[in-house]
Amino acid sequence: MINEKSHRNMTIKKLTYIVFMLGFLFSTAIGFAQSNKQKELEAQRQQKLKEIKLINALLYSKKKEQKSAITLIEDINYKVSVRKNLIRITNEQANLLTREINSNQNEIASLKTQLKELKDDYAAMVVKSYKSKSEQSKVMFLLSSSNFQQAYKRLQYIKQYSNYQKEQGVAIKAKTKELEVLNVQLNKQKEDKQKLIEENRVAKRELEGELKQREELMTSIKSEMGKFTAQIKKKKQEAAQLDKEIDRLIKETIAAANKKTGKTSAKGKFVETPEAKKLSANFESNRGRLGWPVSRGVIKGKFGKRRSLTDNSITQNYKSIYIATDANSDVKAVFNGVVAQIHVMKRGNPAIFVRHGSYLTVYMNLSEVKVKKGDKIKTGQVIGKVFANKLSGESLLGFRIYKNDQVLNPEPWLAKY
C-alpha cells in the first residue's frame, strides 16, 4: 500500500533531481562559454590562414631576383610572425578541445550513473505500483484517513505519485538522448583535435623552412652589412623627412579649413561645423569597421617603433602602415569625406588627404590620382592607383589616420579581413 514514508522518499528524490538540474545548467553555461571561445579562435585561425595565402600571393609572386636581400628578409620575417601566431592559435584550440573532451567524458560517466539510478528507481516504482495497483487499496488508503483534510492530501499525493512516475519515464528518455548526443559530440571533438594537431605539424615544418631561409639570407649579407646599414640609415632619414613634410601639410590643411570658418585662433585642431561634427561622430563609430583602402592586401609594415632586422642598433618610429597589394591596385576611400589636399611628395609619389570632420585619412605612394581638391567622395570610391615599384617588385600603399594633428594607429580602425 502507498504510504507517507514513500511520499517523503519521493520528495527527497525530487530535491535531488532539482539539485542535479541546477548543476547541469551550470555545466551547460560553461559549455556555451567554451563553444564561443572555440568559435572565436577558429575565426582567428581562418584569418591567419587567409593572411598567409595573401602573403604568398602578394609577396612571393615575383621572382626572388627582383627583390633586394633586405626586402626578402622583411617578407620572410613578416611571414614567420604570422605563421607563429597561427601555430599559437591552433595550440590554444587544441588545448581547449582537450578540456572540452575531458569535460564531456566526465559528463558521460555522470550521465550513465544517473541513467542507471533513474532506471533502478523507475523499476522499483513499477513494482510498488503493481503491488498497490487495485482501486480497493487506493480507496482503503483514502478511507483510513483520520479527517477530511488528510484524505484530501492523500488524494493529491496519489496524483503526484502518478505524475512523478511519468516524469521519471520522460527523464530516462531525455537522459538516454542526451547521452547519445554527447557521444556524437565527443567523437567529433576528437576528430577536430586530431585534425588541428596534424595541421600544426605541417605549419611547424613550414616555419622551420622559413626560419632556415631567413638565416641563410642573413648569412649571405653579413659581408656587406656596412653597406646595408648605410642604406637603412638613409631610408630612415628619408622617412623622417617624409613625416616632417606630412605633418606640415596636416597643419596647413587644418589652418586653411579653419580660415574658411573665420576662426583662426584654434591651433592643431579643426573648428567643426555641425555637419563636420556629425561626420566625425560617424567616423568614430566605425572604428574597427572601416573598409580597406585596397581590395586585397596585407599589412607588411606595422605602425609604431620597430628595430631594423639587420641592425638592432637602428630603430624607427613608423607613423604609417604599409599595405602590400597587387600591382596597379585601385585605392579606395575608407569613409565619406572631402579631398582636402593632393600633394606630390619630395623624392616620392602623390598623396591624397581626405577630411572626415576632425579626422584625416592619408593615402601615399600613388601612381595615379583620380580626384581633385574639394571633391566630395563616398566610402569605397576609387581615388587613385598604387604605385608599382619595378625594381623591388612591390606595390606598397602607405596609409595614415589623423585626429586633428595627432597621428593614430590605423590598423585597429580597419575591419578584419
C-alpha positions as MATLAB code, in Angstrom:
seq = 'MINEKSHRNMTIKKLTYIVFMLGFLFSTAIGFAQSNKQKELEAQRQQKLKEIKLINALLYSKKKEQKSAITLIEDINYKVSVRKNLIRITNEQANLLTREINSNQNEIASLKTQLKELKDDYAAMVVKSYKSKSEQSKVMFLLSSSNFQQAYKRLQYIKQYSNYQKEQGVAIKAKTKELEVLNVQLNKQKEDKQKLIEENRVAKRELEGELKQREELMTSIKSEMGKFTAQIKKKKQEAAQLDKEIDRLIKETIAAANKKTGKTSAKGKFVETPEAKKLSANFESNRGRLGWPVSRGVIKGKFGKRRSLTDNSITQNYKSIYIATDANSDVKAVFNGVVAQIHVMKRGNPAIFVRHGSYLTVYMNLSEVKVKKGDKIKTGQVIGKVFANKLSGESLLGFRIYKNDQVLNPEPWLAKY';
ca = [
       0.000    0.000    0.000;
       1.137    3.527   -0.766;
       2.143    5.283    2.481;
       3.541    8.599    3.742;
       7.094    7.221    4.042;
       7.034    6.686    0.279;
       5.901   10.310   -0.061;
       8.937   11.505    1.890;
      11.282    9.356   -0.224;
       9.748   10.740   -3.385;
      10.173   14.317   -2.120;
      13.875   13.669   -1.380;
      14.339   12.235   -4.857;
      12.687   15.312   -6.381;
      15.008   17.610   -4.425;
      17.986   15.539   -5.591;
      16.742   15.867   -9.158;
      16.418   19.677   -8.792;
      19.990   19.908   -7.450;
      21.196   17.831  -10.382;
      19.350   20.080  -12.867;
      20.975   23.181  -11.354;
      24.380   21.524  -11.729;
      23.526   20.562  -15.289;
      22.501   24.134  -16.183;
      25.768   25.457  -14.677;
      27.862   22.980  -16.667;
      25.844   23.837  -19.801;
      26.662   27.545  -19.295;
      30.374   26.667  -19.084;
      29.987   24.570  -22.231;
      28.461   27.511  -24.104;
      31.350   29.762  -22.978;
      33.891   27.201  -24.220;
      31.992   26.839  -27.505;
      32.035   30.626  -28.031;
      35.764   30.738  -27.293;
      36.336   27.926  -29.787;
      34.405   29.873  -32.462;
      36.463   32.977  -31.718;
      39.735   31.038  -32.026;
      38.597   29.383  -35.249;
      37.786   32.806  -36.729;
      41.292   34.000  -35.787;
      42.852   30.859  -37.264;
      40.982   31.296  -40.547;
      42.110   34.920  -40.660;
      45.770   33.891  -40.256;
      45.409   31.203  -42.931;
      43.930   33.794  -45.269;
      46.743   36.201  -44.412;
      49.405   33.576  -45.228;
      47.648   32.867  -48.529;
      47.698   36.599  -49.334;
      51.367   36.876  -48.303;
      52.252   34.088  -50.726;
      50.226   35.712  -53.494;
      51.356   39.302  -52.943;
      54.912   38.998  -51.651;
      56.126   35.799  -53.307;
      54.521   36.035  -56.730;
      57.620   37.799  -58.128;
      60.973   36.106  -58.644;
      63.405   36.450  -55.756;
      65.982   38.008  -58.070;
      63.767   41.073  -58.440;
      63.946   41.882  -54.735;
      66.807   43.071  -52.586;
      68.075   40.841  -49.763;
      66.679   43.327  -47.213;
      63.201   43.193  -48.796;
      63.308   39.390  -48.883;
      64.285   39.266  -45.201;
      61.407   41.653  -44.371;
      58.969   39.451  -46.296;
      60.161   36.249  -44.632;
      60.150   37.870  -41.194;
      56.572   39.012  -41.686;
      55.518   35.551  -42.830;
      57.311   33.946  -39.857;
      55.443   36.275  -37.480;
      52.057   35.333  -38.976;
      52.981   31.626  -39.006;
      53.951   31.736  -35.311;
      50.602   33.342  -34.474;
      48.810   30.656  -36.465;
      50.619   27.911  -34.518;
      49.839   29.641  -31.195;
      46.122   29.965  -32.039;
      45.930   26.333  -33.231;
      47.597   25.199  -29.991;
      45.015   27.149  -27.985;
      42.242   25.477  -29.961;
      43.690   22.001  -29.390;
      44.130   22.687  -25.648;
      40.560   23.975  -25.369;
      39.303   20.875  -27.198;
      41.249   18.700  -24.744;
      39.453   20.409  -21.849;
      36.098   20.024  -23.615;
      36.777   16.338  -24.321;
      37.686   15.700  -20.668;
      34.584   17.593  -19.548;
      32.354   15.593  -21.896;
      33.917   12.299  -20.823;
      33.188   13.195  -17.183;
      29.668   14.254  -18.145;
      29.083   10.968  -19.990;
      30.254    8.969  -16.959;
      27.969   11.030  -14.711;
      25.028   10.612  -17.092;
      25.499    6.850  -17.183;
      25.370    6.753  -13.364;
      22.276    8.992  -13.302;
      20.607    6.921  -16.010;
      21.195    3.733  -14.018;
      19.737    5.350  -10.881;
      16.712    6.590  -12.809;
      16.099    3.143  -14.284;
      16.521    1.410  -10.903;
      14.189    3.940   -9.265;
      11.655    3.578  -12.063;
      11.762   -0.226  -11.802;
      11.168   -0.007   -8.042;
       8.191    2.299   -8.625;
       6.729   -0.052  -11.211;
       6.953   -2.970   -8.729;
       5.434   -0.840   -5.934;
       2.658    0.370   -8.231;
       1.871   -3.205   -9.280;
       1.556   -4.301   -5.651;
      -0.796   -1.455   -4.821;
      -2.498   -1.023   -8.162;
      -6.004   -2.127   -7.214;
      -8.649    0.562   -6.800;
      -9.563   -1.060   -3.491;
      -6.114   -0.331   -1.966;
      -6.353    3.314   -3.086;
      -9.848    3.592   -1.626;
      -8.693    1.993    1.650;
      -5.742    4.415    1.733;
      -8.201    7.316    1.458;
     -10.830    5.871    3.875;
      -8.232    5.212    6.553;
      -7.635    8.977    6.814;
      -8.375   10.459   10.239;
     -10.133   13.524    8.763;
     -11.210   15.118    5.506;
      -8.068   17.310    5.214;
      -5.809   14.249    5.472;
      -7.932   12.422    2.897;
      -7.610   15.396    0.522;
      -3.824   15.449    0.987;
      -3.631   11.692    0.315;
      -5.688   12.126   -2.859;
      -3.286   14.844   -4.005;
      -0.352   12.594   -3.188;
      -1.783    9.741   -5.332;
      -1.985   12.156   -8.279;
       1.546   13.424   -7.609;
       2.905    9.893   -7.401;
       1.323    9.023  -10.743;
       2.732   12.184  -12.325;
       6.141   11.504  -10.828;
       6.178    8.055  -12.442;
       5.502    9.676  -15.813;
       8.226   12.276  -15.176;
      10.720    9.529  -14.413;
       9.881    7.814  -17.685;
      10.353   11.074  -19.588;
      13.609   11.769  -17.696;
      15.000    8.351  -18.691;
      14.259    9.053  -22.369;
      15.801   12.535  -22.115;
      18.938   11.241  -20.396;
      19.351    8.498  -22.993;
      19.054   11.065  -25.801;
      21.453   13.434  -24.038;
      23.967   10.632  -23.690;
      23.714    9.811  -27.409;
      24.241   13.487  -28.364;
      27.262   13.810  -26.056;
      28.845   10.668  -27.515;
      28.477   12.073  -31.053;
      29.873   15.429  -29.901;
      32.792   13.727  -28.185;
      33.733   11.786  -31.331;
      33.554   14.993  -33.391;
      35.775   16.814  -30.871;
      38.358   14.029  -31.034;
      38.369   14.225  -34.852;
      38.713   18.040  -34.753;
      41.585   17.841  -32.284;
      43.443   15.292  -34.414;
      42.959   17.489  -37.478;
      44.328   20.546  -35.629;
      47.345   18.569  -34.384;
      48.126   17.448  -37.933;
      47.726   20.990  -39.303;
      50.073   22.271  -36.618;
      52.689   19.668  -37.575;
      52.569   20.963  -41.167;
      52.713   24.603  -40.003;
      55.754   23.878  -37.798;
      57.586   22.198  -40.703;
      56.875   25.212  -42.910;
      58.021   27.551  -40.126;
      61.295   25.639  -39.793;
      61.873   26.046  -43.530;
      61.165   29.775  -43.370;
      63.472   30.275  -40.380;
      66.232   28.399  -42.208;
      65.693   30.533  -45.316;
      65.893   33.707  -43.219;
      69.102   32.513  -41.558;
      70.661   31.774  -44.949;
      69.753   35.254  -46.189;
      71.145   36.885  -43.041;
      74.393   34.941  -43.506;
      74.611   35.979  -47.168;
      74.533   39.706  -46.337;
      76.932   39.649  -43.361;
      79.921   40.509  -45.546;
      78.065   43.579  -46.836;
      76.465   44.595  -43.535;
      78.116   48.019  -43.602;
      76.551   48.779  -46.974;
      73.089   47.642  -45.836;
      73.333   49.615  -42.590;
      74.148   52.734  -44.618;
      71.095   52.076  -46.825;
      68.868   51.606  -43.786;
      70.095   54.845  -42.199;
      69.463   56.679  -45.452;
      65.923   55.274  -45.614;
      65.388   56.354  -42.007;
      66.427   59.918  -42.857;
      64.125   59.930  -45.882;
      61.238   58.626  -43.727;
      61.877   61.368  -41.144;
      61.774   63.990  -43.919;
      58.523   62.463  -45.224;
      56.990   62.607  -41.719;
      58.026   66.247  -41.401;
      56.529   67.057  -44.785;
      53.231   65.339  -43.977;
      52.999   66.988  -40.536;
      53.453   70.383  -42.249;
      50.731   69.551  -44.758;
      48.360   68.438  -41.979;
      48.857   71.738  -40.138;
      48.335   73.684  -43.382;
      45.145   71.729  -44.090;
      43.747   72.468  -40.612;
      44.699   76.159  -40.821;
      43.121   76.552  -44.283;
      39.893   74.831  -43.151;
      39.667   76.987  -40.011;
      40.302   80.168  -42.022;
      37.140   79.437  -44.037;
      35.117   79.364  -40.807;
      36.589   82.696  -39.722;
      38.090   81.148  -36.585;
      41.866   81.038  -36.802;
      42.710   81.012  -33.092;
      42.438   77.183  -32.781;
      45.814   75.579  -33.485;
      46.268   71.946  -34.408;
      42.501   71.307  -34.294;
      39.702   71.633  -36.800;
      36.932   74.108  -35.975;
      33.925   71.921  -36.700;
      30.632   72.937  -38.233;
      27.529   70.927  -37.174;
      27.909   68.898  -40.389;
      31.611   68.210  -39.663;
      30.768   67.185  -36.069;
      28.257   64.651  -37.359;
      30.812   63.272  -39.826;
      33.433   62.971  -37.040;
      30.960   61.061  -34.855;
      30.089   58.716  -37.739;
      33.778   58.130  -38.453;
      34.459   57.352  -34.764;
      31.502   54.967  -34.562;
      33.032   52.933  -37.408;
      36.295   52.216  -35.586;
      37.190   48.597  -36.365;
      34.757   48.543  -39.298;
      36.346   50.864  -41.868;
      36.747   49.290  -45.300;
      40.260   48.616  -46.543;
      41.786   51.178  -48.940;
      42.620   48.320  -51.367;
      40.591   45.285  -52.432;
      43.315   42.827  -51.496;
      46.306   43.369  -49.245;
      48.342   42.532  -46.146;
      49.864   44.940  -43.648;
      53.548   44.340  -44.229;
      54.742   47.447  -42.360;
      53.243   47.999  -38.894;
      52.658   51.281  -37.063;
      54.971   52.359  -34.228;
      58.566   51.744  -33.177;
      60.439   48.870  -34.803;
      64.044   47.719  -34.834;
      65.886   47.083  -38.071;
      66.018   43.381  -38.970;
      69.670   43.611  -39.994;
      70.955   46.129  -37.433;
      69.409   46.065  -33.944;
      71.016   49.393  -33.070;
      68.718   51.183  -35.546;
      65.106   51.845  -34.550;
      62.434   53.745  -36.426;
      59.049   55.115  -35.424;
      56.601   54.452  -38.265;
      53.569   56.734  -38.491;
      52.058   54.823  -41.413;
      51.068   51.265  -42.068;
      52.277   49.848  -45.390;
      49.843   47.583  -47.199;
      51.297   45.194  -49.794;
      48.837   44.762  -52.625;
      48.577   43.795  -56.307;
      50.373   45.930  -58.897;
      48.326   48.954  -60.006;
      45.555   48.231  -57.485;
      42.775   50.773  -57.127;
      42.937   52.880  -53.965;
      39.550   53.449  -52.305;
      38.367   55.993  -49.731;
      37.713   54.251  -46.414;
      34.898   56.678  -45.469;
      32.782   59.579  -46.728;
      34.676   62.860  -46.815;
      36.161   65.737  -48.784;
      39.516   65.793  -50.589;
      41.441   68.329  -48.509;
      44.850   68.098  -50.158;
      46.657   66.436  -53.059;
      50.418   66.650  -52.861;
      53.398   65.154  -54.678;
      55.966   64.265  -52.012;
      59.602   65.310  -52.364;
      61.524   62.371  -53.877;
      58.227   60.493  -53.818;
      54.830   59.921  -55.370;
      51.467   61.660  -54.985;
      49.465   61.517  -51.735;
      45.787   62.257  -51.142;
      44.475   63.774  -47.889;
      40.762   63.189  -47.218;
      38.969   65.009  -44.409;
      36.223   63.337  -42.345;
      35.202   66.050  -39.868;
      38.075   66.318  -37.389;
      39.704   63.180  -38.881;
      42.014   62.870  -41.880;
      42.998   59.777  -43.862;
      46.172   59.922  -45.954;
      46.864   57.650  -48.944;
      50.521   57.635  -50.059;
      52.717   56.157  -52.797;
      50.236   56.537  -55.646;
      50.864   56.281  -59.366;
      47.585   57.942  -60.372;
      45.161   60.396  -58.746;
      41.507   60.221  -59.810;
      40.061   63.050  -57.709;
      40.779   66.732  -57.211;
      40.931   69.017  -54.201;
      37.472   69.887  -52.867;
      35.751   66.772  -54.273;
      33.127   65.167  -52.034;
      33.737   61.423  -52.005;
      31.858   58.350  -50.816;
      33.003   55.270  -48.913;
      34.657   52.829  -51.318;
      35.063   55.384  -54.121;
      38.220   54.870  -56.200;
      40.513   57.874  -55.683;
      43.745   56.623  -57.285;
      46.085   53.720  -58.017;
      49.002   52.235  -56.062;
      52.487   52.764  -57.458;
      54.184   49.531  -58.626;
      57.936   49.576  -57.983;
      59.574   47.690  -60.845;
      62.945   47.492  -59.071;
      61.662   45.882  -55.868;
      58.659   44.164  -57.467;
      56.432   45.604  -54.729;
      53.236   47.642  -54.631;
      53.022   49.263  -51.190;
      50.305   51.700  -50.137;
      51.204   53.981  -47.247;
      48.110   54.710  -45.122;
      47.639   57.042  -42.147;
      44.841   58.303  -39.917;
      44.947   61.600  -38.023;
      42.612   63.108  -35.482;
      43.297   66.803  -35.945;
      47.126   66.912  -35.995;
      47.631   63.726  -33.913;
      48.593   60.590  -35.831;
      46.777   57.344  -34.875;
      47.488   53.677  -35.477;
      45.251   52.872  -38.483;
      45.195   49.095  -38.020;
      42.568   48.963  -35.207;
      40.295   51.179  -37.320;
      40.184   48.803  -40.307;
      37.750   45.907  -40.475;
      39.161   42.400  -40.045;
      39.890   40.771  -43.367;
];
